[in-house]
PDB file of C-alpha atoms in Angstrom:
ATOM      1  CA  MET A 125       0.000   0.000   0.000  1.00  0.00           C
ATOM      2  CA  THR A 126       1.410   3.357  -0.994  1.00  0.00           C
ATOM      3  CA  ALA A 127       0.830   6.493   1.083  1.00  0.00           C
ATOM      4  CA  GLU A 128      -0.391   9.573  -0.726  1.00  0.00           C
ATOM      5  CA  ASP A 129       1.111  13.014  -0.164  1.00  0.00           C
ATOM      6  CA  GLY A 130       0.440  14.751   3.121  1.00  0.00           C
ATOM      7  CA  LEU A 131      -2.688  16.876   3.366  1.00  0.00           C
ATOM      8  CA  ASN A 132      -2.931  20.326   4.930  1.00  0.00           C
ATOM      9  CA  SER A 133      -6.134  22.126   5.829  1.00  0.00           C
ATOM     10  CA  PRO A 134      -6.360  25.777   4.782  1.00  0.00           C
ATOM     11  CA  ARG A 135      -8.617  26.381   7.814  1.00  0.00           C
ATOM     12  CA  ALA A 136      -6.636  24.700  10.611  1.00  0.00           C
ATOM     13  CA  PRO A 137      -3.595  26.190  12.375  1.00  0.00           C
ATOM     14  CA  GLU A 138      -0.271  25.677  10.669  1.00  0.00           C
ATOM     15  CA  PRO A 139       1.737  22.658  11.892  1.00  0.00           C
ATOM     16  CA  VAL A 140       4.526  23.618  14.301  1.00  0.00           C
ATOM     17  CA  GLY A 141       7.019  21.398  12.485  1.00  0.00           C
ATOM     18  CA  PRO A 142       7.805  19.810   9.117  1.00  0.00           C
ATOM     19  CA  TYR A 143       4.787  17.499   8.948  1.00  0.00           C
ATOM     20  CA  PRO A 144       1.308  17.573   7.354  1.00  0.00           C
ATOM     21  CA  HIS A 145      -1.996  17.858   9.162  1.00  0.00           C
ATOM     22  CA  ALA A 146      -2.908  14.430   7.832  1.00  0.00           C
ATOM     23  CA  ARG A 147      -1.805  11.590   5.602  1.00  0.00           C
ATOM     24  CA  ARG A 148      -4.085   9.258   3.705  1.00  0.00           C
ATOM     25  CA  VAL A 149      -3.162   5.593   3.357  1.00  0.00           C
ATOM     26  CA  GLY A 150      -5.783   3.611   1.472  1.00  0.00           C
ATOM     27  CA  ASP A 151      -9.141   4.301   3.104  1.00  0.00           C
ATOM     28  CA  LEU A 152      -7.578   5.534   6.357  1.00  0.00           C
ATOM     29  CA  LEU A 153      -6.721   9.087   7.324  1.00  0.00           C
ATOM     30  CA  PHE A 154      -4.044   9.597   9.996  1.00  0.00           C
ATOM     31  CA  LEU A 155      -3.971  13.010  11.671  1.00  0.00           C
ATOM     32  CA  SER A 156      -0.809  14.460  13.141  1.00  0.00           C
ATOM     33  CA  GLY A 157      -1.103  15.739  16.711  1.00  0.00           C
ATOM     34  CA  VAL A 158      -3.701  18.518  16.857  1.00  0.00           C
ATOM     35  CA  GLY A 159      -3.649  21.231  19.504  1.00  0.00           C
ATOM     36  CA  PRO A 160      -5.826  24.251  20.377  1.00  0.00           C
ATOM     37  CA  ARG A 161      -4.053  26.947  18.371  1.00  0.00           C
ATOM     38  CA  ARG A 162      -6.087  29.007  15.874  1.00  0.00           C
ATOM     39  CA  LEU A 163      -5.140  29.658  12.259  1.00  0.00           C
ATOM     40  CA  GLY A 164      -2.914  32.729  11.906  1.00  0.00           C
ATOM     41  CA  GLU A 165      -2.731  33.420  15.649  1.00  0.00           C
ATOM     42  CA  LYS A 166       0.454  33.269  17.707  1.00  0.00           C
ATOM     43  CA  GLU A 167      -1.391  33.199  21.008  1.00  0.00           C
ATOM     44  CA  ILE A 168      -2.569  29.796  22.124  1.00  0.00           C
ATOM     45  CA  HIS A 169      -6.295  29.631  22.756  1.00  0.00           C
ATOM     46  CA  GLY A 170      -7.068  29.263  26.456  1.00  0.00           C
ATOM     47  CA  VAL A 171      -3.478  29.789  27.690  1.00  0.00           C
ATOM     48  CA  THR A 172      -1.964  32.651  29.706  1.00  0.00           C
ATOM     49  CA  LEU A 173       1.839  32.812  29.480  1.00  0.00           C
ATOM     50  CA  SER A 174       4.414  34.703  31.506  1.00  0.00           C
ATOM     51  CA  GLU A 175       6.900  37.012  29.777  1.00  0.00           C
ATOM     52  CA  GLU A 176       9.326  34.071  29.806  1.00  0.00           C
ATOM     53  CA  GLY A 177       6.813  31.874  27.964  1.00  0.00           C
ATOM     54  CA  GLU A 178       5.889  29.718  30.968  1.00  0.00           C
ATOM     55  CA  ILE A 179       2.264  28.706  31.515  1.00  0.00           C
ATOM     56  CA  ILE A 180       0.670  30.851  34.237  1.00  0.00           C
ATOM     57  CA  ASP A 181      -2.850  29.533  33.755  1.00  0.00           C
ATOM     58  CA  TYR A 182      -4.922  27.683  31.193  1.00  0.00           C
ATOM     59  CA  ASP A 183      -8.562  26.971  30.452  1.00  0.00           C
ATOM     60  CA  ILE A 184      -8.859  23.253  29.700  1.00  0.00           C
ATOM     61  CA  GLU A 185     -12.455  23.643  28.517  1.00  0.00           C
ATOM     62  CA  ALA A 186     -11.505  26.294  25.947  1.00  0.00           C
ATOM     63  CA  GLN A 187      -8.559  24.175  24.819  1.00  0.00           C
ATOM     64  CA  CYS A 188     -10.698  21.037  24.452  1.00  0.00           C
ATOM     65  CA  ARG A 189     -13.268  22.838  22.322  1.00  0.00           C
ATOM     66  CA  ALA A 190     -10.553  24.417  20.151  1.00  0.00           C
ATOM     67  CA  VAL A 191      -8.814  21.045  19.641  1.00  0.00           C
ATOM     68  CA  PHE A 192     -12.074  19.334  18.682  1.00  0.00           C
ATOM     69  CA  ASP A 193     -12.893  22.158  16.258  1.00  0.00           C
ATOM     70  CA  ASN A 194      -9.429  21.879  14.663  1.00  0.00           C
ATOM     71  CA  VAL A 195      -9.789  18.100  14.276  1.00  0.00           C
ATOM     72  CA  ARG A 196     -13.149  18.606  12.575  1.00  0.00           C
ATOM     73  CA  LEU A 197     -11.675  21.134  10.119  1.00  0.00           C
ATOM     74  CA  ILE A 198      -8.776  18.856   9.206  1.00  0.00           C
ATOM     75  CA  LEU A 199     -11.060  15.852   8.742  1.00  0.00           C
ATOM     76  CA  GLU A 200     -13.456  17.766   6.499  1.00  0.00           C
ATOM     77  CA  ASP A 201     -10.702  19.341   4.393  1.00  0.00           C
ATOM     78  CA  ALA A 202      -9.055  15.927   3.934  1.00  0.00           C
ATOM     79  CA  GLY A 203     -12.272  14.324   2.654  1.00  0.00           C
ATOM     80  CA  SER A 204     -13.479  12.660   5.843  1.00  0.00           C
ATOM     81  CA  SER A 205     -15.771  13.753   8.674  1.00  0.00           C
ATOM     82  CA  TRP A 206     -16.220  13.759  12.443  1.00  0.00           C
ATOM     83  CA  GLU A 207     -18.551  10.769  12.155  1.00  0.00           C
ATOM     84  CA  ARG A 208     -15.808   8.704  10.493  1.00  0.00           C
ATOM     85  CA  LEU A 209     -13.362   8.864  13.411  1.00  0.00           C
ATOM     86  CA  VAL A 210     -12.348   5.363  14.505  1.00  0.00           C
ATOM     87  CA  ASP A 211      -9.544   6.005  17.005  1.00  0.00           C
ATOM     88  CA  VAL A 212      -8.555   8.953  19.204  1.00  0.00           C
ATOM     89  CA  THR A 213      -5.444   9.207  21.360  1.00  0.00           C
ATOM     90  CA  VAL A 214      -5.596  12.038  23.887  1.00  0.00           C
ATOM     91  CA  PHE A 215      -2.537  13.571  25.521  1.00  0.00           C
ATOM     92  CA  LEU A 216      -3.191  15.578  28.708  1.00  0.00           C
ATOM     93  CA  THR A 217      -0.481  17.337  30.710  1.00  0.00           C
ATOM     94  CA  ASN A 218      -2.445  17.110  33.979  1.00  0.00           C
ATOM     95  CA  MET A 219      -4.691  14.058  34.179  1.00  0.00           C
ATOM     96  CA  LYS A 220      -5.718  14.620  37.806  1.00  0.00           C
ATOM     97  CA  LYS A 221      -6.776  18.238  37.279  1.00  0.00           C
ATOM     98  CA  ASP A 222      -8.177  18.062  33.733  1.00  0.00           C
ATOM     99  CA  PHE A 223      -9.579  14.595  33.028  1.00  0.00           C
ATOM    100  CA  ALA A 224     -13.088  15.136  34.435  1.00  0.00           C
ATOM    101  CA  THR A 225     -13.586  18.355  32.449  1.00  0.00           C
ATOM    102  CA  PHE A 226     -12.072  16.832  29.308  1.00  0.00           C
ATOM    103  CA  ASN A 227     -14.212  13.691  29.644  1.00  0.00           C
ATOM    104  CA  ARG A 228     -17.419  15.745  30.039  1.00  0.00           C
ATOM    105  CA  ILE A 229     -16.697  17.854  26.955  1.00  0.00           C
ATOM    106  CA  TYR A 230     -15.583  14.783  25.004  1.00  0.00           C
ATOM    107  CA  GLY A 231     -18.953  13.219  25.852  1.00  0.00           C
ATOM    108  CA  ASP A 232     -20.757  16.258  24.438  1.00  0.00           C
ATOM    109  CA  TYR A 233     -18.794  16.182  21.173  1.00  0.00           C
ATOM    110  CA  PHE A 234     -18.783  12.406  20.762  1.00  0.00           C
ATOM    111  CA  SER A 235     -22.298  11.509  21.961  1.00  0.00           C
ATOM    112  CA  ASP A 236     -23.235  10.093  18.534  1.00  0.00           C
ATOM    113  CA  VAL A 237     -19.729   9.001  17.512  1.00  0.00           C
ATOM    114  CA  GLN A 238     -17.995   6.233  19.429  1.00  0.00           C
ATOM    115  CA  PRO A 239     -14.357   5.957  18.300  1.00  0.00           C
ATOM    116  CA  CYS A 240     -11.917   3.939  20.366  1.00  0.00           C
ATOM    117  CA  ARG A 241     -10.047   6.201  22.791  1.00  0.00           C
ATOM    118  CA  THR A 242      -6.864   6.153  24.796  1.00  0.00           C
ATOM    119  CA  THR A 243      -6.035   8.976  27.202  1.00  0.00           C
ATOM    120  CA  VAL A 244      -2.517   9.361  28.564  1.00  0.00           C
ATOM    121  CA  GLU A 245      -0.745  11.929  30.704  1.00  0.00           C
ATOM    122  CA  VAL A 246       2.465  13.448  29.378  1.00  0.00           C
ATOM    123  CA  THR A 247       4.856  15.796  31.147  1.00  0.00           C
ATOM    124  CA  ALA A 248       4.909  18.298  28.284  1.00  0.00           C
ATOM    125  CA  LEU A 249       3.790  18.939  24.721  1.00  0.00           C
ATOM    126  CA  PRO A 250       5.796  20.745  22.003  1.00  0.00           C
ATOM    127  CA  THR A 251       4.029  24.050  22.644  1.00  0.00           C
ATOM    128  CA  PRO A 252       2.612  25.357  25.968  1.00  0.00           C
ATOM    129  CA  ILE A 253      -0.726  23.544  25.685  1.00  0.00           C
ATOM    130  CA  ALA A 254      -2.563  21.163  28.010  1.00  0.00           C
ATOM    131  CA  ILE A 255      -4.162  18.840  25.420  1.00  0.00           C
ATOM    132  CA  GLU A 256      -3.357  17.319  22.052  1.00  0.00           C
ATOM    133  CA  LEU A 257      -5.262  14.732  19.993  1.00  0.00           C
ATOM    134  CA  LYS A 258      -3.947  12.099  17.560  1.00  0.00           C
ATOM    135  CA  CYS A 259      -6.739  10.670  15.409  1.00  0.00           C
ATOM    136  CA  ILE A 260      -7.468   8.032  12.787  1.00  0.00           C
ATOM    137  CA  ALA A 261     -10.552   8.188  10.566  1.00  0.00           C
ATOM    138  CA  THR A 262     -11.886   6.441   7.493  1.00  0.00           C
ATOM    139  CA  ILE A 263     -12.436   8.132   4.159  1.00  0.00           C
TER     140      ILE A 263
END
């Protein structure tokens, strides 16, 4: 099976490294890690940073909603849809503090869609964010 070229959404935030938003392989669409940034904005949605760039405070609810919106945009622009998600890996930087809020919002967004899900805590993400999603969908 040969992988097609990487796909980038014109509506989602630019990747923070040399990778595409998604890559299609056969009938599967693999999304790169998706965070809560907004297209064309340097500020990270739901995050307050110190002058040194350290996280002072963050709004996990705002970040969750922004991440889910970004995933939806990438899926749609790559020829898939929210309803075609089959697997979601969630990275949280503070499971104890954020899981209940994340899980509630996830339930709202995924009430009619039931992809497999794994949620793990990580000590940091590449940018000062509290959540990132890695997704697989069908096309």
